[in-house]
JSON list of C-alpha atoms in Angstrom, two decimals:
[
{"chain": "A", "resi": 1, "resn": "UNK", "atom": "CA", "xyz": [-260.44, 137.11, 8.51]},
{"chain": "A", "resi": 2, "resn": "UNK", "atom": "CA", "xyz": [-257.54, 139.35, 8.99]},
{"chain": "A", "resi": 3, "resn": "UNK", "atom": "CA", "xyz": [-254.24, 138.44, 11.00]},
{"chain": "A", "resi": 4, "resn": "UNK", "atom": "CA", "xyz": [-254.82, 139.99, 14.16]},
{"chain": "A", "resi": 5, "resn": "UNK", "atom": "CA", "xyz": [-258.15, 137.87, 13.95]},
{"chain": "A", "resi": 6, "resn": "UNK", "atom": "CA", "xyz": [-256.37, 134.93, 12.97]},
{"chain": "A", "resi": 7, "resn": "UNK", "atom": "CA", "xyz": [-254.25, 135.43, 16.32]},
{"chain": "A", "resi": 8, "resn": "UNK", "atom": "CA", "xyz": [-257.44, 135.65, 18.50]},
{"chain": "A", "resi": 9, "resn": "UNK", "atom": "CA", "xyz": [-258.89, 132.75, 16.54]},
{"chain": "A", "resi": 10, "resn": "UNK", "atom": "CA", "xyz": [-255.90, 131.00, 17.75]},
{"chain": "A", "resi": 11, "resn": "UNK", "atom": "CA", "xyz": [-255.99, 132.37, 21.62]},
{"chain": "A", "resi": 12, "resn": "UNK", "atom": "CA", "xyz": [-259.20, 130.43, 21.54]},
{"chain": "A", "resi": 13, "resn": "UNK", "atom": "CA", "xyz": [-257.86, 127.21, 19.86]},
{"chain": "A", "resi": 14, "resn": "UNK", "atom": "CA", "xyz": [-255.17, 126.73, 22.17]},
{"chain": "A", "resi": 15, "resn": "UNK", "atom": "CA", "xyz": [-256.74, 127.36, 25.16]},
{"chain": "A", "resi": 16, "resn": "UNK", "atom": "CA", "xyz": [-258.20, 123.19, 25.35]},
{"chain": "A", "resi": 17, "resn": "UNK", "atom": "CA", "xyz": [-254.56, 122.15, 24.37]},
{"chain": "A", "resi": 18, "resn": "UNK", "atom": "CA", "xyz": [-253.18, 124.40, 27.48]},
{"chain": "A", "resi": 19, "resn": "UNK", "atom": "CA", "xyz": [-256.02, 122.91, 29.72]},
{"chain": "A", "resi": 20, "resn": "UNK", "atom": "CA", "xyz": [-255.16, 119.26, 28.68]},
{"chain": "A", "resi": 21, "resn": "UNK", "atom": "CA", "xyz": [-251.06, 119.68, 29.04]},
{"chain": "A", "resi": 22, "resn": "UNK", "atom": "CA", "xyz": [-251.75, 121.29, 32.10]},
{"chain": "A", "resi": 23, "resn": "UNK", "atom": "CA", "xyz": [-254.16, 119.04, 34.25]},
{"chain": "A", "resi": 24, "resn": "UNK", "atom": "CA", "xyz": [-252.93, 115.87, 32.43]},
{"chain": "A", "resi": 25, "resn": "UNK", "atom": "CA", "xyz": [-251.83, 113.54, 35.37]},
{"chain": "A", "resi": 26, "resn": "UNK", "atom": "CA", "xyz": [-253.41, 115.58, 37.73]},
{"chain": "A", "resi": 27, "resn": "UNK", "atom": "CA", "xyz": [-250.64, 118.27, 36.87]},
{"chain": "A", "resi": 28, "resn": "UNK", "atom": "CA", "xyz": [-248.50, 115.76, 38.21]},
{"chain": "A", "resi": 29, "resn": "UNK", "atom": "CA", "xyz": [-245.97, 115.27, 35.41]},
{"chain": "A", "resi": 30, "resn": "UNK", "atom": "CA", "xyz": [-243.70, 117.97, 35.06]},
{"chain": "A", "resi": 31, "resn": "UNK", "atom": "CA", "xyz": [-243.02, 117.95, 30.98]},
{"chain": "A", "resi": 32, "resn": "UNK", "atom": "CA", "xyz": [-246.53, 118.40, 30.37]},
{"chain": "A", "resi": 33, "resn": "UNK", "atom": "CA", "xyz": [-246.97, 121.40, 32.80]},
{"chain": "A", "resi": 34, "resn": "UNK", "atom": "CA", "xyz": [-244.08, 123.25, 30.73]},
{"chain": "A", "resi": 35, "resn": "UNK", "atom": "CA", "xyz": [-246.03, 122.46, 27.30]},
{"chain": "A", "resi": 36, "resn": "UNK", "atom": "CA", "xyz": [-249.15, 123.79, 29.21]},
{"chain": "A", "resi": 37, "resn": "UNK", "atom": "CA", "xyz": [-246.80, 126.87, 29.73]},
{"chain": "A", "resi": 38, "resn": "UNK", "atom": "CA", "xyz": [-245.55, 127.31, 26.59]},
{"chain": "A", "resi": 39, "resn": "UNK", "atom": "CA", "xyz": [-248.94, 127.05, 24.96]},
{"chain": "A", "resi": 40, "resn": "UNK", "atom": "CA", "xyz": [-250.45, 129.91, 27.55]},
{"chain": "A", "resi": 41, "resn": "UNK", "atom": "CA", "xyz": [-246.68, 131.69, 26.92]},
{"chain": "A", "resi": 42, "resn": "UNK", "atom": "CA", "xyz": [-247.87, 132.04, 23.45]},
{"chain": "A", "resi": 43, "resn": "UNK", "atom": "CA", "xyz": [-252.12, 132.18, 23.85]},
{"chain": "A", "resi": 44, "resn": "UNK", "atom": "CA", "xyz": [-250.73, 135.15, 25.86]},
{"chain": "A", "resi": 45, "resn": "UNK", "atom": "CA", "xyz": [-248.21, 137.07, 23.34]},
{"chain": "A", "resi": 46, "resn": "UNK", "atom": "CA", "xyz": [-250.90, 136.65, 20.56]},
{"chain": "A", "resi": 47, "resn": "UNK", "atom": "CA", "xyz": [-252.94, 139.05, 22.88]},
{"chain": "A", "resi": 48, "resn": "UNK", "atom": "CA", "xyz": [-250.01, 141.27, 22.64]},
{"chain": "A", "resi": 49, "resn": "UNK", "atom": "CA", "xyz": [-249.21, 141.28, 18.76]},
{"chain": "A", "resi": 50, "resn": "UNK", "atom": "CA", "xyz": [-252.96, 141.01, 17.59]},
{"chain": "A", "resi": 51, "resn": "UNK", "atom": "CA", "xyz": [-253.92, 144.62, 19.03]},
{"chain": "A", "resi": 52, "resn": "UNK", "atom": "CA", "xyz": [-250.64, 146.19, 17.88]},
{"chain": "A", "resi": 53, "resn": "UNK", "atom": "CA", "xyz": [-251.19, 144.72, 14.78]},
{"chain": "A", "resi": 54, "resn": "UNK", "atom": "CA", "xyz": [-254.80, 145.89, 14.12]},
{"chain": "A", "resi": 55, "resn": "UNK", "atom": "CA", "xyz": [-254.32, 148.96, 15.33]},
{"chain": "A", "resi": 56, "resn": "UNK", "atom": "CA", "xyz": [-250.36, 149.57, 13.09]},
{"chain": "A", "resi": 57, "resn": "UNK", "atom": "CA", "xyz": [-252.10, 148.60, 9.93]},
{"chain": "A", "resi": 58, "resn": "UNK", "atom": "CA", "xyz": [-255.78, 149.77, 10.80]},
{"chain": "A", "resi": 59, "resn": "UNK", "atom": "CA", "xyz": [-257.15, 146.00, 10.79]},
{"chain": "A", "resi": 60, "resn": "UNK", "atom": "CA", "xyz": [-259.67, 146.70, 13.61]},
{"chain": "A", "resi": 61, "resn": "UNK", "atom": "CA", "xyz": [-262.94, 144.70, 13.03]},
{"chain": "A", "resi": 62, "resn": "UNK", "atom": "CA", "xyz": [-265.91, 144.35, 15.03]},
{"chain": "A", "resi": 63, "resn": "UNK", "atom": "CA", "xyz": [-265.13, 140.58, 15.16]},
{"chain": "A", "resi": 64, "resn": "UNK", "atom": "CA", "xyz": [-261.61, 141.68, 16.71]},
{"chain": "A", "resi": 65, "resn": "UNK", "atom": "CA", "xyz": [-263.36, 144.38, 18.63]},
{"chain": "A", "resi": 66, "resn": "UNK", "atom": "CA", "xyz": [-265.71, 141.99, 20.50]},
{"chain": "A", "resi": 67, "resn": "UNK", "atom": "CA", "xyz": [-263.75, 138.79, 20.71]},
{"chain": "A", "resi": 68, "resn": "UNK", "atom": "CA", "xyz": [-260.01, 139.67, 21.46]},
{"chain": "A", "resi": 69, "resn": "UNK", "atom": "CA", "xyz": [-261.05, 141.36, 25.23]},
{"chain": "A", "resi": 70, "resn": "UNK", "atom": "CA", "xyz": [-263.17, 137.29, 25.45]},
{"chain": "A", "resi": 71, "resn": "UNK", "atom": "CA", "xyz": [-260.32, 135.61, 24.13]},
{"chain": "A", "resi": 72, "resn": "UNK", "atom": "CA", "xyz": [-258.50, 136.93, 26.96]},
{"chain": "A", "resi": 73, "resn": "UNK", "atom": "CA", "xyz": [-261.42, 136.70, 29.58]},
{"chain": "A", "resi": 74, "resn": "UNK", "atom": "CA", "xyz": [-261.11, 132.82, 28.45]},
{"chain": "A", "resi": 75, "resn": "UNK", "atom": "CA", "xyz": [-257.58, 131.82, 28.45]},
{"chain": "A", "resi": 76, "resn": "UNK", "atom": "CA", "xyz": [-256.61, 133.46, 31.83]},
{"chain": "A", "resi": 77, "resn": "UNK", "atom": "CA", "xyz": [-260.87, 132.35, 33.18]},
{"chain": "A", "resi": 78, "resn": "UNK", "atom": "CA", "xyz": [-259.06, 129.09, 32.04]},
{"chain": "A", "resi": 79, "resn": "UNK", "atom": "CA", "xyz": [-256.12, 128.83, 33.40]},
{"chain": "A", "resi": 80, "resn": "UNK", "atom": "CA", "xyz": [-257.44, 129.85, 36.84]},
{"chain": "A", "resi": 81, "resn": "UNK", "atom": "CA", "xyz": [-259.98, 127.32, 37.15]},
{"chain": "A", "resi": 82, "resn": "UNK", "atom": "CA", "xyz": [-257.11, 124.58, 36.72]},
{"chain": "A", "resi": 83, "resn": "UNK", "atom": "CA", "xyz": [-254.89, 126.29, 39.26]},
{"chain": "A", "resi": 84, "resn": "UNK", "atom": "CA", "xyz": [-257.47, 125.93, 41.54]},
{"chain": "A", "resi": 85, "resn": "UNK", "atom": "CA", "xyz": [-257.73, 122.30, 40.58]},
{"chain": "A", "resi": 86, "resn": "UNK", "atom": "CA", "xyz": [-254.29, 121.86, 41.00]},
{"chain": "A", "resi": 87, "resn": "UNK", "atom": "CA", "xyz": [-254.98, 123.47, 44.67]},
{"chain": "A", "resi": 88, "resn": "UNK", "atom": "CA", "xyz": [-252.39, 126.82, 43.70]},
{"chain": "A", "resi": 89, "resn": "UNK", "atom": "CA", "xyz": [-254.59, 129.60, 44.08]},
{"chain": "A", "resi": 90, "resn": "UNK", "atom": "CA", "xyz": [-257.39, 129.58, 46.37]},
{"chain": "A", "resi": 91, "resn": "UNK", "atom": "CA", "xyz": [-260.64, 130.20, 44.63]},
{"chain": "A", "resi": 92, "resn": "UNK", "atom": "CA", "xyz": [-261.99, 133.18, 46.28]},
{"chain": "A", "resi": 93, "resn": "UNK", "atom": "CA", "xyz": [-258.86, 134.91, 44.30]},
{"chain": "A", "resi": 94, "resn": "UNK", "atom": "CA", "xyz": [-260.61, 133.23, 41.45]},
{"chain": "A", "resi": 95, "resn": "UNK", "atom": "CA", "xyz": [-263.65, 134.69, 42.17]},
{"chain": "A", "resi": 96, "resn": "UNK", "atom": "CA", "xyz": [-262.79, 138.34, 42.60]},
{"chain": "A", "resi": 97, "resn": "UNK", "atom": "CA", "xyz": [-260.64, 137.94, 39.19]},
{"chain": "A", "resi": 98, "resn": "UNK", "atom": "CA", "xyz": [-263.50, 136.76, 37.41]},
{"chain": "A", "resi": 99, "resn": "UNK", "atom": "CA", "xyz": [-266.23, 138.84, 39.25]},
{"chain": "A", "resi": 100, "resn": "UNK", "atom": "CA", "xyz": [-264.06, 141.61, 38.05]},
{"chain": "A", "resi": 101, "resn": "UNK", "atom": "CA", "xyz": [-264.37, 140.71, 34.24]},
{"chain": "A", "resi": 102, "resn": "UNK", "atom": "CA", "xyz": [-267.92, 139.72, 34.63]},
{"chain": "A", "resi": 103, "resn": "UNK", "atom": "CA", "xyz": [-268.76, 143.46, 36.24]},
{"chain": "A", "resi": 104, "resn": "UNK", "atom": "CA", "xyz": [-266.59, 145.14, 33.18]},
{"chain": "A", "resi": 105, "resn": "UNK", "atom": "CA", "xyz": [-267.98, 143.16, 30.28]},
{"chain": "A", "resi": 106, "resn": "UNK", "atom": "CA", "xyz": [-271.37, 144.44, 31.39]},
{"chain": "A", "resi": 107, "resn": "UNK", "atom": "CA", "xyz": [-270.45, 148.01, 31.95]},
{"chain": "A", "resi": 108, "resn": "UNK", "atom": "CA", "xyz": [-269.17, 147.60, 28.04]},
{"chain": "A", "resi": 109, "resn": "UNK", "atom": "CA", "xyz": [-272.40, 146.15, 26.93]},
{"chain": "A", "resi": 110, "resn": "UNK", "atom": "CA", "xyz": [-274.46, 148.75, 28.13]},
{"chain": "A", "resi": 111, "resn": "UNK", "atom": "CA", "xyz": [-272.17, 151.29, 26.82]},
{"chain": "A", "resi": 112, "resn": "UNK", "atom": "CA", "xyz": [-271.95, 149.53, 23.41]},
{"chain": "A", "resi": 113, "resn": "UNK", "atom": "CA", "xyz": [-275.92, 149.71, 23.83]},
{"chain": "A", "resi": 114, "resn": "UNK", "atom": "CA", "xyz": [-275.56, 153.68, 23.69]},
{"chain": "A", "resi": 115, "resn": "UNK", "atom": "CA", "xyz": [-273.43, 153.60, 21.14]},
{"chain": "A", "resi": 116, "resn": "UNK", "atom": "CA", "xyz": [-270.23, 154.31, 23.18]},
{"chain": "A", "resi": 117, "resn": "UNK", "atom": "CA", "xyz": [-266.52, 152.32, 23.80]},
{"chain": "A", "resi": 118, "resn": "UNK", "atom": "CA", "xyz": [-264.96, 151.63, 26.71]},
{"chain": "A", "resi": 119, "resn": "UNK", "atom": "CA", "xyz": [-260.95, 151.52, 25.84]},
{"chain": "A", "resi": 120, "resn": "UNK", "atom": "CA", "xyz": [-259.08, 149.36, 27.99]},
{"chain": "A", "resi": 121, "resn": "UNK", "atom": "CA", "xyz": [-257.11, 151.14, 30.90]},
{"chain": "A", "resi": 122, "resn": "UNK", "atom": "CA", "xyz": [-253.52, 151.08, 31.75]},
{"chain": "A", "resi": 123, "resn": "UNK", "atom": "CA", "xyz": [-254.56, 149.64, 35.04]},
{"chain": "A", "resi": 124, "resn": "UNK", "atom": "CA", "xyz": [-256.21, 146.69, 33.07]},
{"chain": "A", "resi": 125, "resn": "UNK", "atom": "CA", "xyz": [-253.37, 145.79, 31.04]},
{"chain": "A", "resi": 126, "resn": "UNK", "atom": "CA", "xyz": [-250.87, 146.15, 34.56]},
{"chain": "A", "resi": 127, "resn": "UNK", "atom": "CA", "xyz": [-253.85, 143.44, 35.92]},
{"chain": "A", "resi": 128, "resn": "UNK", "atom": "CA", "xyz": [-253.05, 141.51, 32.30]},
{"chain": "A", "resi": 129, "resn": "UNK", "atom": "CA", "xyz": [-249.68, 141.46, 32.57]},
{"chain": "A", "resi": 130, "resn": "UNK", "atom": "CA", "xyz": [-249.52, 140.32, 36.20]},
{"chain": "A", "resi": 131, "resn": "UNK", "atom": "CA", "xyz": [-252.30, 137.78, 36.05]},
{"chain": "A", "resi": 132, "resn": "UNK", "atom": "CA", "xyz": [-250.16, 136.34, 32.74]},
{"chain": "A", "resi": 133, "resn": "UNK", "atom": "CA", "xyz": [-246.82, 136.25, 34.53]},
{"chain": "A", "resi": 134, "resn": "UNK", "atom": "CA", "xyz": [-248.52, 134.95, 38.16]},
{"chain": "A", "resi": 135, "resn": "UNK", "atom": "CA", "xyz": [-249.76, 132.17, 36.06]},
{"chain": "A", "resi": 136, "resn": "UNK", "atom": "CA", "xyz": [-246.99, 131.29, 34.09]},
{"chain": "A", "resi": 137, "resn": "UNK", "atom": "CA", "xyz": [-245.04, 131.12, 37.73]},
{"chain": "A", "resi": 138, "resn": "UNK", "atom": "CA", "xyz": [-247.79, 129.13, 38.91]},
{"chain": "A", "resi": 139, "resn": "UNK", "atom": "CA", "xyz": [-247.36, 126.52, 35.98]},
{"chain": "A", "resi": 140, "resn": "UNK", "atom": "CA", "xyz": [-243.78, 125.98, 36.13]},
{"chain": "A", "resi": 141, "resn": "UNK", "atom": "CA", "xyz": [-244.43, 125.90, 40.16]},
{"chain": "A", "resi": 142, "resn": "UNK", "atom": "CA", "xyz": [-240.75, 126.07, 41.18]},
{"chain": "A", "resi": 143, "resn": "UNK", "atom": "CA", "xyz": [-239.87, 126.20, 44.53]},
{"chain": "A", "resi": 144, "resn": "UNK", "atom": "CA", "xyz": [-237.33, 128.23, 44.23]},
{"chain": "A", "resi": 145, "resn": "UNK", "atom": "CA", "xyz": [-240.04, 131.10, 42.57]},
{"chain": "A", "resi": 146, "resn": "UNK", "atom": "CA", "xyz": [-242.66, 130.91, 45.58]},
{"chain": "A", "resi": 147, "resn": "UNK", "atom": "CA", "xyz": [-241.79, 134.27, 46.97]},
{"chain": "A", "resi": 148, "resn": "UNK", "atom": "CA", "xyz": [-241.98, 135.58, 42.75]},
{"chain": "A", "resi": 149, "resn": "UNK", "atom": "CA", "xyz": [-244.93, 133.65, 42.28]},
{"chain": "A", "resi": 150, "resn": "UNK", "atom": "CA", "xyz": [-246.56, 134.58, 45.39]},
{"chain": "A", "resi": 151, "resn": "UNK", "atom": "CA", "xyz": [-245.62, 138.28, 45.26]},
{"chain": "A", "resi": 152, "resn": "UNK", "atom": "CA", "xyz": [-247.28, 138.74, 41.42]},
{"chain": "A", "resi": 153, "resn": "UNK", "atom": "CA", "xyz": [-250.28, 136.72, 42.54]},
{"chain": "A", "resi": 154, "resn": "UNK", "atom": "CA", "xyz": [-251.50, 139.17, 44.84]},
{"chain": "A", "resi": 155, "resn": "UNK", "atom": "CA", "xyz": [-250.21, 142.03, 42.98]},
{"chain": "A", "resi": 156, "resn": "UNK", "atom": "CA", "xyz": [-252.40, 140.73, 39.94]},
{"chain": "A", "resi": 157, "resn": "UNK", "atom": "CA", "xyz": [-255.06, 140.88, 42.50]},
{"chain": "A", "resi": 158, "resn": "UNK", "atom": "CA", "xyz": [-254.59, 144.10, 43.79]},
{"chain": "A", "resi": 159, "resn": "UNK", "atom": "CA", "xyz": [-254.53, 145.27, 40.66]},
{"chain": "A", "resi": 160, "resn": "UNK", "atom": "CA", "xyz": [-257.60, 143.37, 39.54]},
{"chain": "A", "resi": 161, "resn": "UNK", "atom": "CA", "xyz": [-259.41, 144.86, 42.22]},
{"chain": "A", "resi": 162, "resn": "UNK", "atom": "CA", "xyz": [-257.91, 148.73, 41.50]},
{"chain": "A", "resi": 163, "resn": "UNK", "atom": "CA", "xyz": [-258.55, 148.53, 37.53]},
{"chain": "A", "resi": 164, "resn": "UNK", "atom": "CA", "xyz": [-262.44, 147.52, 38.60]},
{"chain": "A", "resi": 165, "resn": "UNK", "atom": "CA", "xyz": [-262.99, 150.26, 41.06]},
{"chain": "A", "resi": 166, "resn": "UNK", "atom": "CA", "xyz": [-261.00, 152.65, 38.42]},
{"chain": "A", "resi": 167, "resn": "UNK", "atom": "CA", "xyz": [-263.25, 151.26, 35.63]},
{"chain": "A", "resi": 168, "resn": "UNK", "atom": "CA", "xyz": [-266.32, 152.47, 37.37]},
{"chain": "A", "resi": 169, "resn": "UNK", "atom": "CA", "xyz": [-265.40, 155.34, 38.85]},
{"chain": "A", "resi": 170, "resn": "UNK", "atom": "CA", "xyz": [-264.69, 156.46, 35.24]},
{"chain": "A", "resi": 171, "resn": "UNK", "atom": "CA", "xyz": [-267.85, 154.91, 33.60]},
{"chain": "A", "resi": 172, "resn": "UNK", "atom": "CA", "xyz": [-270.51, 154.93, 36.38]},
{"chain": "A", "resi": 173, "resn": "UNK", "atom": "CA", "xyz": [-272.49, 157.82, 34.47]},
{"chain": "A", "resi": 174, "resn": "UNK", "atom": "CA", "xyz": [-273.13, 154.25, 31.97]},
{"chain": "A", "resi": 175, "resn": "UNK", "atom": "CA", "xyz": [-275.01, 153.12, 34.30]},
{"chain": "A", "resi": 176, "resn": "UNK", "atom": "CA", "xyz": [-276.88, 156.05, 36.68]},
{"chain": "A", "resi": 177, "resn": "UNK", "atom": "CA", "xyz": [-277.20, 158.54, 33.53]},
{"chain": "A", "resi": 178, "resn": "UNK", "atom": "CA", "xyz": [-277.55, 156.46, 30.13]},
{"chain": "A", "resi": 179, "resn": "UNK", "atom": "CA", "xyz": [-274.33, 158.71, 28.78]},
{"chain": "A", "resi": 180, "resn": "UNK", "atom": "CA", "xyz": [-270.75, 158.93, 30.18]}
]
């Protein structure tokens, strides 16, 4: 158990802590929505350093390899779902955000299947980066941000929805040939 897999470990741990702060009194009391946002601040910048980490001192694992992309997938899947709860995103965004991570986690099964990796695009960590920030904005929730918060919401989605159709333009020979 290696840093960068302590860090993921730790993505996962604080991801019931973030989900508590945040939906405690129906999201209602302010002081617990910027602890929610702290935690998922740093959930989020553990994602960051665990990768650069692995990868600077050649710490990548299998365990790293498989649960830092589900880490991730869970903490943002997370974070989501309570937004809708707290009636700030609609939940069809939801859905195509996590239709989108359902449809690439499968392409990388059946690649890992034939032996193959999938590396993570620029286009998915752009989706990353904007999903992280919209839901930071989203947390805080100040009026003052709408137009921010707003504006990186439906870039996050655009980009959500461009990083899939990138994803299997590159790797659709997974799926119709058995090779890429």
């Amino acid at each position: 158990m290696n840093l960068p897999n302590k860090l993921t470990v730790l993505r996962v741990v604080l991801i019931p802590f973030f989900v508590v702060f945040l939906l405690a009194f129906g999201g209602s009391v302010w002081i617990f929505r910027y602890v929610a946002a702290a935690i998922f601040i740093v959930a989020s910048l553990t994602d960051l350093l665990d990768g650069k980490i692995a990868r600077k001192y050649n710490l990548v694992t299998n365990f790293g390899k498989f649960m830092d992309p589900l880490a991730d997938k869970l903490l943002v899947c997370a974070a989501l779902i309570c937004l809708v709860e707290l009636r700030q995103i609609p939940s069809w965004m939801v859905i195509v955000i996590v239709s989108r991570e359902f449809i690439i986690s499968g392409f990388r099964l059946v690649a890992a299947e034939q032996g193959l990796v999938i590396a993570a695009s620029y286009w998915g960590k752009f989706k990353t980066t904007f999903q992280m920030i919209a839901v930071v904005l989203m947390i805080v929730n100040l009026p003052v941000l709408h137009l921010i918060t707003t504006a990186c919401t439906w870039v996050a989605l655009i980009l959500t929805v461009v990083s899939l159709v990138d994803y299997v333009m590159k790797n659709h020979k997974v799926l119709t040939e058995g090779r890429m």
